[in-house]
XYZ file of C-alpha atoms in Angstrom:
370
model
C -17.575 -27.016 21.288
C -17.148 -28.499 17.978
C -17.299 -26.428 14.544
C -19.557 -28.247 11.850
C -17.387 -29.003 8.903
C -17.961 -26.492 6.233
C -19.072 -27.067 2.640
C -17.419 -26.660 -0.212
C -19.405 -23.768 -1.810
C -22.271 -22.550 -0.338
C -23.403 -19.353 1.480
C -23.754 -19.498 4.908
C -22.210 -16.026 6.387
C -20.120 -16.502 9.377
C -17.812 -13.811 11.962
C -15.023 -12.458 11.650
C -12.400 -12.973 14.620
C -12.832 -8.983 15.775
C -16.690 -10.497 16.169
C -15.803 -13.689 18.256
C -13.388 -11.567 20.464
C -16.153 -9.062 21.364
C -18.328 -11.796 22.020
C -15.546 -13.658 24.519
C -14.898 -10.209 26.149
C -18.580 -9.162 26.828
C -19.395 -13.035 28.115
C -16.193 -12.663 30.592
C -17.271 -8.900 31.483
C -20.611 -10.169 32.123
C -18.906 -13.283 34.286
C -17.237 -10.991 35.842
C -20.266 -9.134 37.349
C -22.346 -12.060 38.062
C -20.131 -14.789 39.046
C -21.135 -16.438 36.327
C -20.392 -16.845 32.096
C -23.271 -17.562 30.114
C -23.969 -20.230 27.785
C -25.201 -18.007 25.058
C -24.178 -13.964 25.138
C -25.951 -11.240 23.349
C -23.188 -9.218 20.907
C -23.312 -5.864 19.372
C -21.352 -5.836 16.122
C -19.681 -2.931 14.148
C -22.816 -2.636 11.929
C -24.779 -2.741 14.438
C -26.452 -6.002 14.415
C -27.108 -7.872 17.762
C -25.922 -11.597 17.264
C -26.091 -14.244 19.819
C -22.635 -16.594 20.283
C -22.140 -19.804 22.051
C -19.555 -19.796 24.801
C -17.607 -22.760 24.227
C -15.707 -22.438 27.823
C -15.189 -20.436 30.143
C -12.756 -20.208 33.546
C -12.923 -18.360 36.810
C -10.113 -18.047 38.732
C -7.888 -15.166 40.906
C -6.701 -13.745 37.645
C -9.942 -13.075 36.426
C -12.498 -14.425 34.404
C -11.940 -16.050 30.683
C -14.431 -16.938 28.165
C -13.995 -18.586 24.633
C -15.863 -18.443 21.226
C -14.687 -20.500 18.525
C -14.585 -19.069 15.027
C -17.457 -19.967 12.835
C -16.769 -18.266 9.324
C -19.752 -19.806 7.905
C -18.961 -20.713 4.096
C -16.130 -18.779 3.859
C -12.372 -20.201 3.292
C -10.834 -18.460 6.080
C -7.769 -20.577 7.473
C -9.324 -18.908 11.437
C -12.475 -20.664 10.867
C -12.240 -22.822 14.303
C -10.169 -21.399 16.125
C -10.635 -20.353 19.467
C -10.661 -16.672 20.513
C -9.735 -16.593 24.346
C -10.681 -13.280 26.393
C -9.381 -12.659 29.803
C -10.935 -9.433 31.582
C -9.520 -8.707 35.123
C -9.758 -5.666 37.459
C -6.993 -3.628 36.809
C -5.908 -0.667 40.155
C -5.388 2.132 37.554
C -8.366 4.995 36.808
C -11.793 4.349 37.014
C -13.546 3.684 33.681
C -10.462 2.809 31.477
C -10.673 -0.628 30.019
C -6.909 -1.594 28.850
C -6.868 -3.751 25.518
C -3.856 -6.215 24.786
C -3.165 -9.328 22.788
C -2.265 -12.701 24.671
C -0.213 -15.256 23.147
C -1.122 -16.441 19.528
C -2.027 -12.368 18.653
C 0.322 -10.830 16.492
C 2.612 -8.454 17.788
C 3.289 -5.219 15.176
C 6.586 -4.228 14.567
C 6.643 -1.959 12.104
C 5.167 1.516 11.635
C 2.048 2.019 8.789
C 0.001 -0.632 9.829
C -2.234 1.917 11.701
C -1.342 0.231 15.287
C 1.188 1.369 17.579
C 4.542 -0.653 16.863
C 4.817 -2.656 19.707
C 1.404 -3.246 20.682
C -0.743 -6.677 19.733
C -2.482 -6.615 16.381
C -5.980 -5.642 17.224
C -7.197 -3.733 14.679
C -9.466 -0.211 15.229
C -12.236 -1.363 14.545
C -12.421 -4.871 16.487
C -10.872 -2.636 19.048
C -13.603 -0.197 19.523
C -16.103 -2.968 19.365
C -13.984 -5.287 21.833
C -14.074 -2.027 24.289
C -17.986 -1.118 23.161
C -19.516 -4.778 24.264
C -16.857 -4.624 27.538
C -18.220 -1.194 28.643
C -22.055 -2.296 27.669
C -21.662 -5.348 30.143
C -19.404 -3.872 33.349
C -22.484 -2.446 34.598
C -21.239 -0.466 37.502
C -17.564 -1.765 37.366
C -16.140 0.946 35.567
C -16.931 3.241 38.561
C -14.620 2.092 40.643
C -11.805 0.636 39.125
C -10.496 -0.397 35.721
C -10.460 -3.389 33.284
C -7.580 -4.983 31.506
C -8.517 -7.603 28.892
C -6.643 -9.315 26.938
C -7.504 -11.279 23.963
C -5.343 -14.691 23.115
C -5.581 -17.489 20.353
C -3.840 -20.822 21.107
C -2.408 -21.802 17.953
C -2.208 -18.201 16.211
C 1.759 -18.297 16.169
C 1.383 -21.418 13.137
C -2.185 -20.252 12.102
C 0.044 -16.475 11.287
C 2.519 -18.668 9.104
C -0.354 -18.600 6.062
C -1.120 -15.466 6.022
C 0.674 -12.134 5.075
C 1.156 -11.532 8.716
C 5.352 -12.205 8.863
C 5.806 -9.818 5.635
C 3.447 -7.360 7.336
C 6.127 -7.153 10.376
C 3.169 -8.610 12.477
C 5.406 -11.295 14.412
C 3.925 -13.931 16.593
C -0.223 -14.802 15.617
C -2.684 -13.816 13.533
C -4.903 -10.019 13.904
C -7.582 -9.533 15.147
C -10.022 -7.892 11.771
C -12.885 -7.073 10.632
C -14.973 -4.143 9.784
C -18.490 -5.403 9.998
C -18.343 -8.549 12.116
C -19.500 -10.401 9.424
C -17.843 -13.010 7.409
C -19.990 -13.305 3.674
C -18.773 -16.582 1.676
C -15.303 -16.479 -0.348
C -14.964 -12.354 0.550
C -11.671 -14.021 2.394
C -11.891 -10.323 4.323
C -8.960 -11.160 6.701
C -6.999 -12.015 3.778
C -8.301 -8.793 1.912
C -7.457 -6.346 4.706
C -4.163 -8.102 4.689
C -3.733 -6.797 1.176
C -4.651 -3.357 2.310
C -2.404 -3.176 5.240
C 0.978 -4.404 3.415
C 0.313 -1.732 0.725
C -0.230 0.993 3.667
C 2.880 -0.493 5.552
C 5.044 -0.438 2.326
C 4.118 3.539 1.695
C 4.877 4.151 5.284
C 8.486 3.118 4.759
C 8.835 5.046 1.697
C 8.270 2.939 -0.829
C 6.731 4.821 -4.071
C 6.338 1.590 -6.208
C 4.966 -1.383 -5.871
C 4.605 -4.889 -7.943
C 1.045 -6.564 -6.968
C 0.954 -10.268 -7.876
C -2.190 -12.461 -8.226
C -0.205 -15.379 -6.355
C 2.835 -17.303 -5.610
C 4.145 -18.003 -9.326
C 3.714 -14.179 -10.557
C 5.202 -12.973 -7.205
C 8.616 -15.325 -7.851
C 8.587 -13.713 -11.430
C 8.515 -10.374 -10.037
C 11.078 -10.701 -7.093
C 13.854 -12.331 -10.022
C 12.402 -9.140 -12.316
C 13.225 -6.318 -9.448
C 16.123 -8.007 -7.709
C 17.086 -4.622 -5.766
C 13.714 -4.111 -4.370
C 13.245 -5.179 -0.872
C 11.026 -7.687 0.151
C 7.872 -5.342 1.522
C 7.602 -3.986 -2.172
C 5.936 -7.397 -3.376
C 1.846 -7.508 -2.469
C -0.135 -10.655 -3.300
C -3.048 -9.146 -3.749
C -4.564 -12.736 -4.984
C -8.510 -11.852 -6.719
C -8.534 -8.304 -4.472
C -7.154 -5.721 -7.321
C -9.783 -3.591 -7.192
C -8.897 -3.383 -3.031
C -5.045 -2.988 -3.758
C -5.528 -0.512 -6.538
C -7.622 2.090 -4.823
C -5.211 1.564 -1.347
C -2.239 1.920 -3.367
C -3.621 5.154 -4.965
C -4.724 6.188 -1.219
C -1.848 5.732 -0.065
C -0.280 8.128 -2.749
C 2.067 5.290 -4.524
C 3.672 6.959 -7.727
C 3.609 3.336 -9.697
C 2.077 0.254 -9.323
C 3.298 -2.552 -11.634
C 0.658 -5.707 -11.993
C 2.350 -8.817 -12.574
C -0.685 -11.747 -13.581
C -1.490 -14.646 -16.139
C -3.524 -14.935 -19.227
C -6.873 -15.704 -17.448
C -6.336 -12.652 -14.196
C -5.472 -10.132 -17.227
C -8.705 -10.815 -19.425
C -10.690 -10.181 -16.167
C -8.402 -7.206 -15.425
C -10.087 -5.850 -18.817
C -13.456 -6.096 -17.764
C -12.940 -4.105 -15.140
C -13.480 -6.186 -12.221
C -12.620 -5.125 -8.661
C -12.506 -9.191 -7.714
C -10.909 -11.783 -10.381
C -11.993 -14.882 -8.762
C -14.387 -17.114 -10.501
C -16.948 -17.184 -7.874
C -17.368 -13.216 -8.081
C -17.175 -12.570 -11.494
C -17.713 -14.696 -14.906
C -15.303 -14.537 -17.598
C -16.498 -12.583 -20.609
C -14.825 -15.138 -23.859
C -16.774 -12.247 -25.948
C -14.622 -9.870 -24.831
C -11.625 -12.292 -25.000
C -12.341 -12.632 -29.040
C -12.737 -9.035 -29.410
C -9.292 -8.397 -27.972
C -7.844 -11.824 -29.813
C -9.476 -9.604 -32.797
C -7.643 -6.596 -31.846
C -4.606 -8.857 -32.069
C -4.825 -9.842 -35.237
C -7.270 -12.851 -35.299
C -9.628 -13.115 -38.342
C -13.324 -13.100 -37.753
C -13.076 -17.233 -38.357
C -10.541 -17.533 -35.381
C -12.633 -14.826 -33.081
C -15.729 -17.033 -33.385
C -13.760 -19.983 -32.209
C -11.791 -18.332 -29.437
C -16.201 -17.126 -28.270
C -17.343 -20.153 -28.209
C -13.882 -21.454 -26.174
C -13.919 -22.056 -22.264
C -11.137 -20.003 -20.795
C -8.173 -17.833 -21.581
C -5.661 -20.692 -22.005
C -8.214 -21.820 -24.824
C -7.878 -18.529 -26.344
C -3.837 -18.408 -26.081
C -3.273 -21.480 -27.572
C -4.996 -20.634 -30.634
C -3.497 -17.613 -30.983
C -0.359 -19.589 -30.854
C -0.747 -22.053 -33.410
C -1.657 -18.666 -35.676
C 1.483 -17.208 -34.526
C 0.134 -14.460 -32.567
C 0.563 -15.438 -29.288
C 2.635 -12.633 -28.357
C 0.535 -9.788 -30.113
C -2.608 -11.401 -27.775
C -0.679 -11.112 -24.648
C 0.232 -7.408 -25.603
C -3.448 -6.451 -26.272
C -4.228 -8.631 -23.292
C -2.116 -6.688 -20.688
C -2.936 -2.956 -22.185
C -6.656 -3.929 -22.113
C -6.013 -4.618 -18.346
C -3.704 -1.673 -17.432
C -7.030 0.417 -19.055
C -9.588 -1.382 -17.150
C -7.942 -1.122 -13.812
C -7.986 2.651 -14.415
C -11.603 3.091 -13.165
C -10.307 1.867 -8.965
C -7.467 4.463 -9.136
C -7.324 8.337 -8.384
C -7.308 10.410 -11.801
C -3.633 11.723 -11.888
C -2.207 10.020 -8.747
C -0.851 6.446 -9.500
C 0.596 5.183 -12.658
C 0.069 1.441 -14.028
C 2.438 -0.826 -15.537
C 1.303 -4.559 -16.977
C 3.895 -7.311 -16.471
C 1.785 -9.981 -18.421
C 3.283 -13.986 -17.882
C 2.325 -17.102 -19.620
C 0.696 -19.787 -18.189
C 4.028 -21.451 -17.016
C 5.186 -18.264 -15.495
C 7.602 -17.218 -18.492
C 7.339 -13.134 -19.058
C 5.842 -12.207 -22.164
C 5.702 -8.580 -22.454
C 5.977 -5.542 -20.162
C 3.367 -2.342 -20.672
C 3.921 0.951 -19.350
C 7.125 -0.181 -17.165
C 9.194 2.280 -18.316
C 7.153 5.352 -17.315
């Protein structure tokens, strides 16, 4: 089956790979009954939709019957989006009814505790679990009554697919997970990448970690490793555009600190408030950007100009050439350490600012010390 190329920005949902692998299992479970896969299988998804999914191939053989889905995540920039999710269900000889769930080759495996999987078992996450064992059970028909099912879910390719994502810092070793929480993909939500984000934060508190630094991306997150040298390496989230995400796991998870480490333009939308930085979710406000330019020390003159500018970088080089560059970026990250207030617990988790030019230089530090 061949995935039609995507476009560049548009907004065609699409499924998340917890989806696809529900929709392999229940085609091979219903293979498995009939002696035959079908072309086309009805799926139930975690929020309860009923979506129908081509079956892109399918085996049967004496170790059981395999059907594949390839990934469609619609508009979305997931780095999955094609790839094929593999499902294997067998008869197993143990107790009638059980249905045993394992990840093939390309499927992470987890070793480390806090990811809320057993260490040593693949990374299939609860919910694409439940649903990969919901859709199994719907389809066995009488099966179940007399023996059990084993089914085991596989991505060729997962091992270098894992490479981009957080997956190795995780201590998820060997492919990708298997995510999602509705079975639906909505354009540039990058969910696999945001549940990432969740999980490292979760893992990190699990091994006792009581601060963390959260970077927007690879440049901040350099800074940050050279600006806590001692700090091991499962202390350092890229939460990317997700800080509203991070924030409110980090305060779940009961962190005493979290230290934000971002640029000029992240930081301004930081101050609004935002629970998603990226330009596609939410518009800068340059209103806002002269007010705090203002609050800086810009005259009225200079605020109008900085308005009517097109980004942040706009904004900091005119502070510059007024010679208040460094005043903007300390306004800049306390604004931000205030807005990001509203997606923690009252009392629970503190917030430092590390606030970095546009080349990556530090520039000041807010609350670091607390």
């Amino acid at each position: 089956m061949s995935v039609a190329p995507k476009t560049r920005r548009g907004n065609r949902t699409g499924w998340t790979t917890g989806a696809c692998a529900a929709a392999a299992a229940r085609a091979a479970t219903v293979g498995l009954v009939l002696g035959k896969v079908p072309a086309i299988i009805r799926t139930l998804l975690p929020n309860g939709q009923e979506v129908d999914f081509a079956v892109a191939d399918h085996c049967i053989d004496a170790a059981g019957v395999k059907a594949v889905v390839v990934k469609d995540a619609g508009d979305d920039p997931d780095i999955t989006h094609g790839a094929r999710l593999e499902v294997l269900v067998a008869s197993l000889p143990g107790p009638p009814g059980t249905i045993h769930l394992r990840g093939g080759i390309g499927v992470g495996t987890v070793t480390r505790p806090g990811l809320g999987l057993p260490v040593g078992e693949g990374a299939i996450n609860p919910i694409p679990r439940q649903n990969i064992t919901a859709n199994v059970r719907a389809a066995a028909e009488g099966l179940l009554d007399t023996r059990g099912l084993g089914v085991t879910v596989s991505v060729p390719g997962g091992e270098a697919l894992a490479r981009k994502t957080l997956n190795p810092r995780l201590g998820i070793l060997g492919g990708i997970s298997i995510l999602g929480t509705t079975g639906v993909v909505y354009p540039y939500s990058t969910s696999a990448y945001k549940a990432a984000v969740v999980q490292s934060i979760q893992g990190a508190a699990a091994a006792g970690r009581t601060t963390l630094a959260l970077t927007t991306g690879r440049r901040t997150e350099r800074f940050a490793m050279a600006h806590f040298p001692d700090w091991p390496e499962h202390a350092f989230v890229q939460m990317g555009d997700f800080v509203g995400a991070a924030l409110q796991a980090a305060s779940r998870a009961g962190l005493a600190q979290v230290v934000l480490v971002a640029m000029g333009g992240k930081l301004a939308k930081m101050a609004q408030g935002v629970d998603n930085t990226h330009a596609h979710k939410n518009e800068l406000d340059m209103n806002r950007v002269a007010l705090l330019a203002q609050q800086a020390g810009a005259d009225r003159s200079l605020s109008r100009v900085i308005a009517q500018g097109p980004t942040v970088r706009f904004a900091v080089e005119e502070m510059a050439r007024a010679g208040m560059e460094l005043n903007f970026y300390r306004t800049l990250a306390v604004a931000a350490r205030e807005g990001v207030r509203g997606w923690l617990q009252p009392g629970r988790t503190k917030v430092a600012v590390l606030a970095l030019d546009f080349d990556g230089r530090f520039m000041v530090g807010v609350g670091i010390d607390e």
